Amino acid sequence: MDKNPNIQAVQDKLAKEIYGQTSAEAQSVGLCLQCKEPALPKCYSEAGRKEYRISGLCEVCFDKIFEEVSGDET
């Protein structure tokens, strides 16, 4: 299923403002949007690799963001 072009434009604009590049730009060079390191070595599960293809965030950064949002920091 293709993304709505309007939603993609908003996501790209936000990513540019926050990270300096879009998820597609980060993925084209294999880097994580947030930590700017090679992403796939930091994706430990199939779910992490799938999330990278969706968001451009490695599994470590994605998990860290959602720990902070949910308040589950240890």
mmCIF file of N, CA and C in Angstrom:
data_model
loop_
_atom_site.group_PDB
_atom_site.id
_atom_site.type_symbol
_atom_site.label_atom_id
_atom_site.label_comp_id
_atom_site.label_asym_id
_atom_site.label_seq_id
_atom_site.Cartn_x
_atom_site.Cartn_y
_atom_site.Cartn_z
ATOM 1 N N MET A 1 0.843 -1.181 0.000
ATOM 2 C CA MET A 1 0.000 0.000 0.000
ATOM 3 C C MET A 1 0.887 1.243 0.000
ATOM 4 N N ASP A 2 0.666 2.125 -0.953
ATOM 5 C CA ASP A 2 1.448 3.348 -1.059
ATOM 6 C C ASP A 2 0.954 4.386 -0.057
ATOM 7 N N LYS A 3 1.891 5.193 0.432
ATOM 8 C CA LYS A 3 1.540 6.274 1.356
ATOM 9 C C LYS A 3 0.852 7.402 0.600
ATOM 10 N N ASN A 4 -0.008 8.094 1.304
ATOM 11 C CA ASN A 4 -0.634 9.289 0.775
ATOM 12 C C ASN A 4 0.466 10.311 0.508
ATOM 13 N N PRO A 5 0.544 10.889 -0.699
ATOM 14 C CA PRO A 5 1.614 11.845 -1.010
ATOM 15 C C PRO A 5 1.632 13.057 -0.076
ATOM 16 N N ASN A 6 0.463 13.481 0.399
ATOM 17 C CA ASN A 6 0.419 14.621 1.318
ATOM 18 C C ASN A 6 1.036 14.265 2.663
ATOM 19 N N ILE A 7 0.748 13.067 3.151
ATOM 20 C CA ILE A 7 1.326 12.616 4.418
ATOM 21 C C ILE A 7 2.835 12.478 4.267
ATOM 22 N N GLN A 8 3.276 11.921 3.156
ATOM 23 C CA GLN A 8 4.714 11.766 2.926
ATOM 24 C C GLN A 8 5.406 13.114 2.895
ATOM 25 N N ALA A 9 4.794 14.103 2.290
ATOM 26 C CA ALA A 9 5.385 15.440 2.226
ATOM 27 C C ALA A 9 5.540 16.031 3.623
ATOM 28 N N VAL A 10 4.542 15.844 4.471
ATOM 29 C CA VAL A 10 4.621 16.339 5.851
ATOM 30 C C VAL A 10 5.713 15.595 6.610
ATOM 31 N N GLN A 11 5.774 14.270 6.460
ATOM 32 C CA GLN A 11 6.819 13.479 7.126
ATOM 33 C C GLN A 11 8.204 13.918 6.664
ATOM 34 N N ASP A 12 8.368 14.125 5.375
ATOM 35 C CA ASP A 12 9.667 14.560 4.846
ATOM 36 C C ASP A 12 10.047 15.932 5.390
ATOM 37 N N LYS A 13 9.090 16.844 5.456
ATOM 38 C CA LYS A 13 9.369 18.188 5.971
ATOM 39 C C LYS A 13 9.785 18.130 7.431
ATOM 40 N N LEU A 14 9.068 17.366 8.235
ATOM 41 C CA LEU A 14 9.421 17.234 9.652
ATOM 42 C C LEU A 14 10.796 16.598 9.832
ATOM 43 N N ALA A 15 11.066 15.546 9.077
ATOM 44 C CA ALA A 15 12.365 14.878 9.181
ATOM 45 C C ALA A 15 13.493 15.835 8.815
ATOM 46 N N LYS A 16 13.296 16.624 7.771
ATOM 47 C CA LYS A 16 14.317 17.614 7.372
ATOM 48 C C LYS A 16 14.561 18.615 8.498
ATOM 49 N N GLU A 17 13.468 19.086 9.128
ATOM 50 C CA GLU A 17 13.604 20.065 10.208
ATOM 51 C C GLU A 17 14.280 19.465 11.437
ATOM 52 N N ILE A 18 13.934 18.233 11.771
ATOM 53 C CA ILE A 18 14.456 17.610 12.992
ATOM 54 C C ILE A 18 15.836 16.995 12.772
ATOM 55 N N TYR A 19 15.985 16.236 11.676
ATOM 56 C CA TYR A 19 17.203 15.447 11.466
ATOM 57 C C TYR A 19 18.109 15.964 10.354
ATOM 58 N N GLY A 20 17.625 16.905 9.553
ATOM 59 C CA GLY A 20 18.441 17.432 8.472
ATOM 60 C C GLY A 20 18.369 16.643 7.187
ATOM 61 N N GLN A 21 17.588 15.563 7.188
ATOM 62 C CA GLN A 21 17.403 14.763 5.980
ATOM 63 C C GLN A 21 16.132 13.932 6.121
ATOM 64 N N THR A 22 15.646 13.441 5.001
ATOM 65 C CA THR A 22 14.455 12.591 5.028
ATOM 66 C C THR A 22 14.860 11.153 5.326
ATOM 67 N N SER A 23 13.878 10.330 5.651
ATOM 68 C CA SER A 23 14.178 8.918 5.893
ATOM 69 C C SER A 23 14.708 8.267 4.608
ATOM 70 N N ALA A 24 14.179 8.649 3.461
ATOM 71 C CA ALA A 24 14.658 8.088 2.192
ATOM 72 C C ALA A 24 16.120 8.451 1.949
ATOM 73 N N GLU A 25 16.502 9.682 2.291
ATOM 74 C CA GLU A 25 17.906 10.097 2.127
ATOM 75 C C GLU A 25 18.815 9.304 3.065
ATOM 76 N N ALA A 26 18.388 9.124 4.295
ATOM 77 C CA ALA A 26 19.192 8.353 5.253
ATOM 78 C C ALA A 26 19.301 6.899 4.804
ATOM 79 N N GLN A 27 18.187 6.336 4.375
ATOM 80 C CA GLN A 27 18.187 4.941 3.937
ATOM 81 C C GLN A 27 19.038 4.732 2.687
ATOM 82 N N SER A 28 19.102 5.734 1.831
ATOM 83 C CA SER A 28 19.877 5.579 0.592
ATOM 84 C C SER A 28 21.365 5.389 0.866
ATOM 85 N N VAL A 29 21.818 5.829 2.029
ATOM 86 C CA VAL A 29 23.227 5.639 2.408
ATOM 87 C C VAL A 29 23.366 4.699 3.596
ATOM 88 N N GLY A 30 22.233 4.082 4.011
ATOM 89 C CA GLY A 30 22.271 3.066 5.055
ATOM 90 C C GLY A 30 22.443 3.579 6.472
ATOM 91 N N LEU A 31 22.123 4.868 6.699
ATOM 92 C CA LEU A 31 22.313 5.450 8.020
ATOM 93 C C LEU A 31 20.994 5.644 8.750
ATOM 94 N N CYS A 32 21.077 5.721 10.064
ATOM 95 C CA CYS A 32 19.935 6.036 10.904
ATOM 96 C C CYS A 32 19.731 7.544 10.892
ATOM 97 N N LEU A 33 18.481 7.972 10.805
ATOM 98 C CA LEU A 33 18.166 9.403 10.819
ATOM 99 C C LEU A 33 18.700 10.092 12.069
ATOM 100 N N GLN A 34 18.561 9.445 13.219
ATOM 101 C CA GLN A 34 18.892 10.110 14.473
ATOM 102 C C GLN A 34 20.372 10.034 14.823
ATOM 103 N N CYS A 35 20.940 8.836 14.881
ATOM 104 C CA CYS A 35 22.332 8.708 15.347
ATOM 105 C C CYS A 35 23.347 8.843 14.221
ATOM 106 N N LYS A 36 22.884 8.810 12.974
ATOM 107 C CA LYS A 36 23.742 8.976 11.783
ATOM 108 C C LYS A 36 24.777 7.856 11.634
ATOM 109 N N GLU A 37 24.558 6.728 12.299
ATOM 110 C CA GLU A 37 25.448 5.566 12.200
ATOM 111 C C GLU A 37 24.820 4.535 11.271
ATOM 112 N N PRO A 38 25.627 3.567 10.785
ATOM 113 C CA PRO A 38 25.046 2.510 9.961
ATOM 114 C C PRO A 38 23.887 1.843 10.716
ATOM 115 N N ALA A 39 22.742 1.783 10.077
ATOM 116 C CA ALA A 39 21.514 1.371 10.767
ATOM 117 C C ALA A 39 21.342 -0.133 10.901
ATOM 118 N N LEU A 40 21.550 -0.876 9.842
ATOM 119 C CA LEU A 40 21.213 -2.294 9.894
ATOM 120 C C LEU A 40 22.004 -3.074 10.940
ATOM 121 N N PRO A 41 23.278 -2.766 11.204
ATOM 122 C CA PRO A 41 23.951 -3.473 12.294
ATOM 123 C C PRO A 41 23.314 -3.196 13.667
ATOM 124 N N LYS A 42 22.528 -2.126 13.766
ATOM 125 C CA LYS A 42 21.879 -1.783 15.025
ATOM 126 C C LYS A 42 20.407 -2.189 15.041
ATOM 127 N N CYS A 43 20.008 -2.995 14.051
ATOM 128 C CA CYS A 43 18.655 -3.560 14.000
ATOM 129 C C CYS A 43 18.792 -5.046 14.290
ATOM 130 N N TYR A 44 18.334 -5.452 15.481
ATOM 131 C CA TYR A 44 18.590 -6.802 15.973
ATOM 132 C C TYR A 44 17.464 -7.785 15.682
ATOM 133 N N SER A 45 16.329 -7.299 15.234
ATOM 134 C CA SER A 45 15.192 -8.181 14.976
ATOM 135 C C SER A 45 14.581 -7.842 13.623
ATOM 136 N N GLU A 46 13.735 -8.733 13.144
ATOM 137 C CA GLU A 46 13.028 -8.455 11.894
ATOM 138 C C GLU A 46 12.137 -7.232 12.062
ATOM 139 N N ALA A 47 11.539 -7.090 13.247
ATOM 140 C CA ALA A 47 10.703 -5.908 13.516
ATOM 141 C C ALA A 47 11.543 -4.636 13.442
ATOM 142 N N GLY A 48 12.771 -4.673 13.936
ATOM 143 C CA GLY A 48 13.665 -3.515 13.875
ATOM 144 C C GLY A 48 14.045 -3.170 12.452
ATOM 145 N N ARG A 49 14.312 -4.183 11.641
ATOM 146 C CA ARG A 49 14.648 -3.940 10.230
ATOM 147 C C ARG A 49 13.442 -3.380 9.480
ATOM 148 N N LYS A 50 12.248 -3.901 9.801
ATOM 149 C CA LYS A 50 11.039 -3.389 9.172
ATOM 150 C C LYS A 50 10.812 -1.930 9.567
ATOM 151 N N GLU A 51 11.000 -1.615 10.840
ATOM 152 C CA GLU A 51 10.829 -0.239 11.304
ATOM 153 C C GLU A 51 11.818 0.692 10.618
ATOM 154 N N TYR A 52 13.052 0.243 10.418
ATOM 155 C CA TYR A 52 14.033 1.076 9.708
ATOM 156 C C TYR A 52 13.537 1.397 8.305
ATOM 157 N N ARG A 53 12.962 0.406 7.629
ATOM 158 C CA ARG A 53 12.448 0.650 6.271
ATOM 159 C C ARG A 53 11.282 1.635 6.294
ATOM 160 N N ILE A 54 10.557 1.698 7.396
ATOM 161 C CA ILE A 54 9.424 2.619 7.516
ATOM 162 C C ILE A 54 9.870 4.011 7.942
ATOM 163 N N SER A 55 10.653 4.088 9.013
ATOM 164 C CA SER A 55 10.941 5.382 9.643
ATOM 165 C C SER A 55 12.335 5.934 9.386
ATOM 166 N N GLY A 56 13.273 5.060 9.031
ATOM 167 C CA GLY A 56 14.653 5.509 8.876
ATOM 168 C C GLY A 56 15.420 5.531 10.178
ATOM 169 N N LEU A 57 14.809 5.012 11.249
ATOM 170 C CA LEU A 57 15.472 4.947 12.555
ATOM 171 C C LEU A 57 15.955 3.530 12.813
ATOM 172 N N CYS A 58 17.186 3.398 13.336
ATOM 173 C CA CYS A 58 17.664 2.076 13.720
ATOM 174 C C CYS A 58 16.861 1.611 14.936
ATOM 175 N N GLU A 59 16.934 0.336 15.226
ATOM 176 C CA GLU A 59 16.156 -0.227 16.330
ATOM 177 C C GLU A 59 16.527 0.393 17.671
ATOM 178 N N VAL A 60 17.799 0.663 17.869
ATOM 179 C CA VAL A 60 18.255 1.251 19.132
ATOM 180 C C VAL A 60 17.637 2.637 19.330
ATOM 181 N N CYS A 61 17.701 3.491 18.326
ATOM 182 C CA CYS A 61 17.140 4.840 18.439
ATOM 183 C C CYS A 61 15.623 4.805 18.551
ATOM 184 N N PHE A 62 14.978 3.940 17.771
ATOM 185 C CA PHE A 62 13.523 3.820 17.833
ATOM 186 C C PHE A 62 13.092 3.415 19.240
ATOM 187 N N ASP A 63 13.762 2.403 19.799
ATOM 188 C CA ASP A 63 13.419 1.947 21.147
ATOM 189 C C ASP A 63 13.662 3.041 22.180
ATOM 190 N N LYS A 64 14.751 3.768 22.028
ATOM 191 C CA LYS A 64 15.063 4.842 22.972
ATOM 192 C C LYS A 64 13.992 5.934 22.943
ATOM 193 N N ILE A 65 13.554 6.315 21.760
ATOM 194 C CA ILE A 65 12.513 7.333 21.629
ATOM 195 C C ILE A 65 11.240 6.874 22.338
ATOM 196 N N PHE A 66 10.849 5.627 22.117
ATOM 197 C CA PHE A 66 9.590 5.169 22.695
ATOM 198 C C PHE A 66 9.701 4.864 24.183
ATOM 199 N N GLU A 67 10.891 4.566 24.682
ATOM 200 C CA GLU A 67 11.078 4.468 26.136
ATOM 201 C C GLU A 67 10.849 5.835 26.766
ATOM 202 N N GLU A 68 11.392 6.875 26.152
ATOM 203 C CA GLU A 68 11.238 8.234 26.681
ATOM 204 C C GLU A 68 9.783 8.679 26.620
ATOM 205 N N VAL A 69 9.072 8.342 25.559
ATOM 206 C CA VAL A 69 7.677 8.741 25.400
ATOM 207 C C VAL A 69 6.795 8.027 26.417
ATOM 208 N N SER A 70 7.051 6.749 26.621
ATOM 209 C CA SER A 70 6.199 5.979 27.516
ATOM 210 C C SER A 70 6.608 6.108 28.981
ATOM 211 N N GLY A 71 7.797 6.673 29.234
ATOM 212 C CA GLY A 71 8.257 6.839 30.604
ATOM 213 C C GLY A 71 8.827 5.581 31.207
ATOM 214 N N ASP A 72 9.197 4.608 30.373
ATOM 215 C CA ASP A 72 9.725 3.338 30.856
ATOM 216 C C ASP A 72 11.238 3.345 30.981
ATOM 217 N N GLU A 73 11.838 4.497 31.187
ATOM 218 C CA GLU A 73 13.302 4.552 31.293
ATOM 219 C C GLU A 73 13.735 3.810 32.544
ATOM 220 N N THR A 74 14.854 3.081 32.411
ATOM 221 C CA THR A 74 15.390 2.336 33.546
ATOM 222 C C THR A 74 16.672 2.952 34.030
#
